[in-house]
mmCIF file with all atom_site columns, C-alpha atoms in Angstrom:
data_model
loop_
_atom_site.group_PDB
_atom_site.id
_atom_site.type_symbol
_atom_site.label_atom_id
_atom_site.label_alt_id
_atom_site.label_comp_id
_atom_site.label_asym_id
_atom_site.label_entity_id
_atom_site.label_seq_id
_atom_site.pdbx_PDB_ins_code
_atom_site.Cartn_x
_atom_site.Cartn_y
_atom_site.Cartn_z
_atom_site.occupancy
_atom_site.B_iso_or_equiv
_atom_site.pdbx_formal_charge
_atom_site.auth_seq_id
_atom_site.auth_comp_id
_atom_site.auth_asym_id
_atom_site.auth_atom_id
_atom_site.pdbx_PDB_model_num
ATOM 1  C CA . UNK A 1 1  ? -5.313  1.297   16.701 1.00 96.00 ? 837 UNK A CA 1
ATOM 2  C CA . UNK A 1 2  ? -3.953  -1.627  18.005 1.00 96.00 ? 838 UNK A CA 1
ATOM 3  C CA . UNK A 1 3  ? -2.693  -2.118  21.891 1.00 96.00 ? 839 UNK A CA 1
ATOM 4  C CA . UNK A 1 4  ? -0.974  -4.842  23.754 1.00 96.00 ? 840 UNK A CA 1
ATOM 5  C CA . UNK A 1 5  ? -1.681  -4.444  27.425 1.00 95.00 ? 841 UNK A CA 1
ATOM 6  C CA . UNK A 1 6  ? -0.416  -6.373  30.554 1.00 96.00 ? 842 UNK A CA 1
ATOM 7  C CA . UNK A 1 7  ? -2.815  -5.589  33.403 1.00 96.00 ? 843 UNK A CA 1
ATOM 8  C CA . UNK A 1 8  ? -1.398  -5.878  36.649 1.00 97.00 ? 844 UNK A CA 1
ATOM 9  C CA . UNK A 1 9  ? -3.868  -4.426  39.133 1.00 98.00 ? 845 UNK A CA 1
ATOM 10 C CA . UNK A 1 10 ? -7.475  -5.753  38.491 1.00 97.00 ? 846 UNK A CA 1
ATOM 11 C CA . UNK A 1 11 ? -9.030  -3.335  40.676 1.00 98.00 ? 847 UNK A CA 1
ATOM 12 C CA . UNK A 1 12 ? -7.525  -0.106  39.235 1.00 98.00 ? 848 UNK A CA 1
ATOM 13 C CA . UNK A 1 13 ? -8.390  -1.683  35.853 1.00 97.00 ? 849 UNK A CA 1
ATOM 14 C CA . UNK A 1 14 ? -12.070 -2.145  36.926 1.00 98.00 ? 850 UNK A CA 1
ATOM 15 C CA . UNK A 1 15 ? -12.173 1.648   37.534 1.00 98.00 ? 851 UNK A CA 1
ATOM 16 C CA . UNK A 1 16 ? -10.124 2.545   34.413 1.00 98.00 ? 852 UNK A CA 1
ATOM 17 C CA . UNK A 1 17 ? -12.105 0.173   31.688 1.00 96.00 ? 853 UNK A CA 1
ATOM 18 C CA . UNK A 1 18 ? -15.545 1.821   31.576 1.00 97.00 ? 854 UNK A CA 1
ATOM 19 C CA . UNK A 1 19 ? -13.754 5.255   31.323 1.00 98.00 ? 855 UNK A CA 1
ATOM 20 C CA . UNK A 1 20 ? -11.875 4.452   28.324 1.00 97.00 ? 856 UNK A CA 1
ATOM 21 C CA . UNK A 1 21 ? -14.843 2.798   26.845 1.00 97.00 ? 857 UNK A CA 1
ATOM 22 C CA . UNK A 1 22 ? -16.706 6.001   27.122 1.00 97.00 ? 858 UNK A CA 1
ATOM 23 C CA . UNK A 1 23 ? -13.861 7.865   25.699 1.00 97.00 ? 859 UNK A CA 1
ATOM 24 C CA . UNK A 1 24 ? -13.378 5.940   22.582 1.00 97.00 ? 860 UNK A CA 1
ATOM 25 C CA . UNK A 1 25 ? -17.066 5.935   21.999 1.00 97.00 ? 861 UNK A CA 1
ATOM 26 C CA . UNK A 1 26 ? -17.223 9.725   22.378 1.00 96.00 ? 862 UNK A CA 1
ATOM 27 C CA . UNK A 1 27 ? -14.666 9.953   19.656 1.00 96.00 ? 863 UNK A CA 1
ATOM 28 C CA . UNK A 1 28 ? -16.646 7.720   17.215 1.00 96.00 ? 864 UNK A CA 1
ATOM 29 C CA . UNK A 1 29 ? -14.472 4.836   17.953 1.00 97.00 ? 865 UNK A CA 1
ATOM 30 C CA . UNK A 1 30 ? -15.362 0.862   18.393 1.00 97.00 ? 866 UNK A CA 1
ATOM 31 C CA . UNK A 1 31 ? -13.488 -1.885  19.944 1.00 96.00 ? 867 UNK A CA 1
ATOM 32 C CA . UNK A 1 32 ? -13.106 -4.646  17.452 1.00 95.00 ? 868 UNK A CA 1
ATOM 33 C CA . UNK A 1 33 ? -11.467 -7.014  19.931 1.00 94.00 ? 869 UNK A CA 1
ATOM 34 C CA . UNK A 1 34 ? -10.793 -6.925  23.659 1.00 91.00 ? 870 UNK A CA 1
ATOM 35 C CA . UNK A 1 35 ? -8.419  -9.575  25.254 1.00 87.00 ? 871 UNK A CA 1
ATOM 36 C CA . UNK A 1 36 ? -9.545  -13.212 24.317 1.00 85.00 ? 872 UNK A CA 1
ATOM 37 C CA . UNK A 1 37 ? -7.039  -16.232 23.366 1.00 90.00 ? 873 UNK A CA 1
ATOM 38 C CA . UNK A 1 38 ? -3.938  -15.516 21.208 1.00 91.00 ? 874 UNK A CA 1
ATOM 39 C CA . UNK A 1 39 ? -1.534  -17.440 19.344 1.00 92.00 ? 875 UNK A CA 1
ATOM 40 C CA . UNK A 1 40 ? 1.682   -16.484 18.021 1.00 93.00 ? 876 UNK A CA 1
ATOM 41 C CA . UNK A 1 41 ? 2.428   -18.051 14.703 1.00 94.00 ? 877 UNK A CA 1
ATOM 42 C CA . UNK A 1 42 ? 5.842   -16.623 13.673 1.00 94.00 ? 878 UNK A CA 1
ATOM 43 C CA . UNK A 1 43 ? 8.340   -14.533 15.528 1.00 94.00 ? 879 UNK A CA 1
ATOM 44 C CA . UNK A 1 44 ? 9.254   -13.780 19.005 1.00 92.00 ? 880 UNK A CA 1
ATOM 45 C CA . UNK A 1 45 ? 6.216   -11.528 20.057 1.00 90.00 ? 881 UNK A CA 1
ATOM 46 C CA . UNK A 1 46 ? 4.720   -12.668 23.270 1.00 91.00 ? 882 UNK A CA 1
ATOM 47 C CA . UNK A 1 47 ? 1.211   -10.690 23.374 1.00 92.00 ? 883 UNK A CA 1
ATOM 48 C CA . UNK A 1 48 ? -0.567  -10.292 26.592 1.00 93.00 ? 884 UNK A CA 1
ATOM 49 C CA . UNK A 1 49 ? -4.110  -8.741  26.238 1.00 93.00 ? 885 UNK A CA 1
ATOM 50 C CA . UNK A 1 50 ? -4.536  -7.465  22.557 1.00 96.00 ? 886 UNK A CA 1
ATOM 51 C CA . UNK A 1 51 ? -7.209  -4.496  22.159 1.00 96.00 ? 887 UNK A CA 1
ATOM 52 C CA . UNK A 1 52 ? -8.093  -3.616  18.461 1.00 96.00 ? 888 UNK A CA 1
ATOM 53 C CA . UNK A 1 53 ? -10.160 -0.416  18.151 1.00 96.00 ? 889 UNK A CA 1
ATOM 54 C CA . UNK A 1 54 ? -11.576 1.253   14.866 1.00 96.00 ? 890 UNK A CA 1
ATOM 55 C CA . UNK A 1 55 ? -12.115 4.851   13.872 1.00 97.00 ? 891 UNK A CA 1
ATOM 56 C CA . UNK A 1 56 ? -13.351 6.343   11.009 1.00 95.00 ? 892 UNK A CA 1
ATOM 57 C CA . UNK A 1 57 ? -9.836  7.496   9.925  1.00 94.00 ? 893 UNK A CA 1
ATOM 58 C CA . UNK A 1 58 ? -6.290  7.470   10.793 1.00 95.00 ? 894 UNK A CA 1
ATOM 59 C CA . UNK A 1 59 ? -6.702  11.154  11.513 1.00 95.00 ? 895 UNK A CA 1
ATOM 60 C CA . UNK A 1 60 ? -9.538  10.255  13.880 1.00 96.00 ? 896 UNK A CA 1
ATOM 61 C CA . UNK A 1 61 ? -7.675  7.937   15.914 1.00 96.00 ? 897 UNK A CA 1
ATOM 62 C CA . UNK A 1 62 ? -4.561  10.289  16.126 1.00 96.00 ? 898 UNK A CA 1
ATOM 63 C CA . UNK A 1 63 ? -6.981  13.168  17.502 1.00 96.00 ? 899 UNK A CA 1
ATOM 64 C CA . UNK A 1 64 ? -8.441  10.372  19.900 1.00 97.00 ? 900 UNK A CA 1
ATOM 65 C CA . UNK A 1 65 ? -5.045  9.723   21.381 1.00 96.00 ? 901 UNK A CA 1
ATOM 66 C CA . UNK A 1 66 ? -4.259  13.526  21.866 1.00 97.00 ? 902 UNK A CA 1
ATOM 67 C CA . UNK A 1 67 ? -7.729  14.307  23.136 1.00 97.00 ? 903 UNK A CA 1
ATOM 68 C CA . UNK A 1 68 ? -8.335  15.215  26.931 1.00 96.00 ? 904 UNK A CA 1
ATOM 69 C CA . UNK A 1 69 ? -10.454 12.433  27.261 1.00 96.00 ? 905 UNK A CA 1
ATOM 70 C CA . UNK A 1 70 ? -7.747  9.895   26.434 1.00 96.00 ? 906 UNK A CA 1
ATOM 71 C CA . UNK A 1 71 ? -4.887  11.700  28.240 1.00 97.00 ? 907 UNK A CA 1
ATOM 72 C CA . UNK A 1 72 ? -6.703  12.505  31.290 1.00 97.00 ? 908 UNK A CA 1
ATOM 73 C CA . UNK A 1 73 ? -6.618  8.706   31.781 1.00 97.00 ? 909 UNK A CA 1
ATOM 74 C CA . UNK A 1 74 ? -2.706  8.385   31.493 1.00 96.00 ? 910 UNK A CA 1
ATOM 75 C CA . UNK A 1 75 ? -2.193  8.154   35.405 1.00 97.00 ? 911 UNK A CA 1
ATOM 76 C CA . UNK A 1 76 ? -5.087  5.535   35.802 1.00 97.00 ? 912 UNK A CA 1
ATOM 77 C CA . UNK A 1 77 ? -3.828  3.433   33.016 1.00 97.00 ? 913 UNK A CA 1
ATOM 78 C CA . UNK A 1 78 ? -0.256  3.543   34.413 1.00 97.00 ? 914 UNK A CA 1
ATOM 79 C CA . UNK A 1 79 ? -1.275  2.647   37.814 1.00 98.00 ? 915 UNK A CA 1
ATOM 80 C CA . UNK A 1 80 ? -2.877  -0.762  36.415 1.00 98.00 ? 916 UNK A CA 1
ATOM 81 C CA . UNK A 1 81 ? -1.203  -2.029  33.300 1.00 97.00 ? 917 UNK A CA 1
ATOM 82 C CA . UNK A 1 82 ? 1.788   -1.730  31.024 1.00 97.00 ? 918 UNK A CA 1
ATOM 83 C CA . UNK A 1 83 ? 0.657   -1.088  27.446 1.00 95.00 ? 919 UNK A CA 1
ATOM 84 C CA . UNK A 1 84 ? 2.079   -0.724  23.810 1.00 96.00 ? 920 UNK A CA 1
ATOM 85 C CA . UNK A 1 85 ? -0.201  1.331   21.395 1.00 95.00 ? 921 UNK A CA 1
ATOM 86 C CA . UNK A 1 86 ? 0.073   1.942   17.736 1.00 96.00 ? 922 UNK A CA 1
ATOM 87 C CA . UNK A 1 87 ? -2.355  3.489   15.313 1.00 95.00 ? 923 UNK A CA 1
ATOM 88 C CA . UNK A 1 88 ? -2.279  1.909   11.950 1.00 93.00 ? 924 UNK A CA 1
ATOM 89 C CA . UNK A 1 89 ? -4.058  3.289   8.906  1.00 92.00 ? 925 UNK A CA 1
ATOM 90 C CA . UNK A 1 90 ? -6.943  1.219   7.319  1.00 84.00 ? 926 UNK A CA 1
ATOM 91 C CA . UNK A 1 91 ? -6.947  -0.632  4.091  1.00 80.00 ? 927 UNK A CA 1
ATOM 92 C CA . UNK A 1 92 ? -9.796  -0.532  1.768  1.00 78.00 ? 928 UNK A CA 1
ATOM 93 C CA . UNK A 1 93 ? -8.105  -2.258  -1.278 1.00 78.00 ? 929 UNK A CA 1
ATOM 94 C CA . UNK A 1 94 ? -8.722  -5.629  -3.080 1.00 83.00 ? 930 UNK A CA 1
ATOM 95 C CA . UNK A 1 95 ? -9.661  -8.363  -0.577 1.00 75.00 ? 931 UNK A CA 1
ATOM 96 C CA . UNK A 1 96 ? -10.800 -5.994  2.121  1.00 70.00 ? 932 UNK A CA 1
#
């Protein structure tokens, strides 16, 4: 799962952050990246704060975004950030 977030209210984000970490962990997910420096190599994308999470499977990630733990945070999330979220199936082939 990959998320591009633009945090506009740090105070509300400070309330949101530990709750989303708890929800991710409760669904067997883990954070691979949270923020940090980015560099656009090609294209017109202007990322803000990139978050990458890993789940056991595509289906587990889908279940997470449909879960009560995740959806119950929608209001809090919308009060502190704009975000774009995608779920991407993993790859276990050559080179992985």
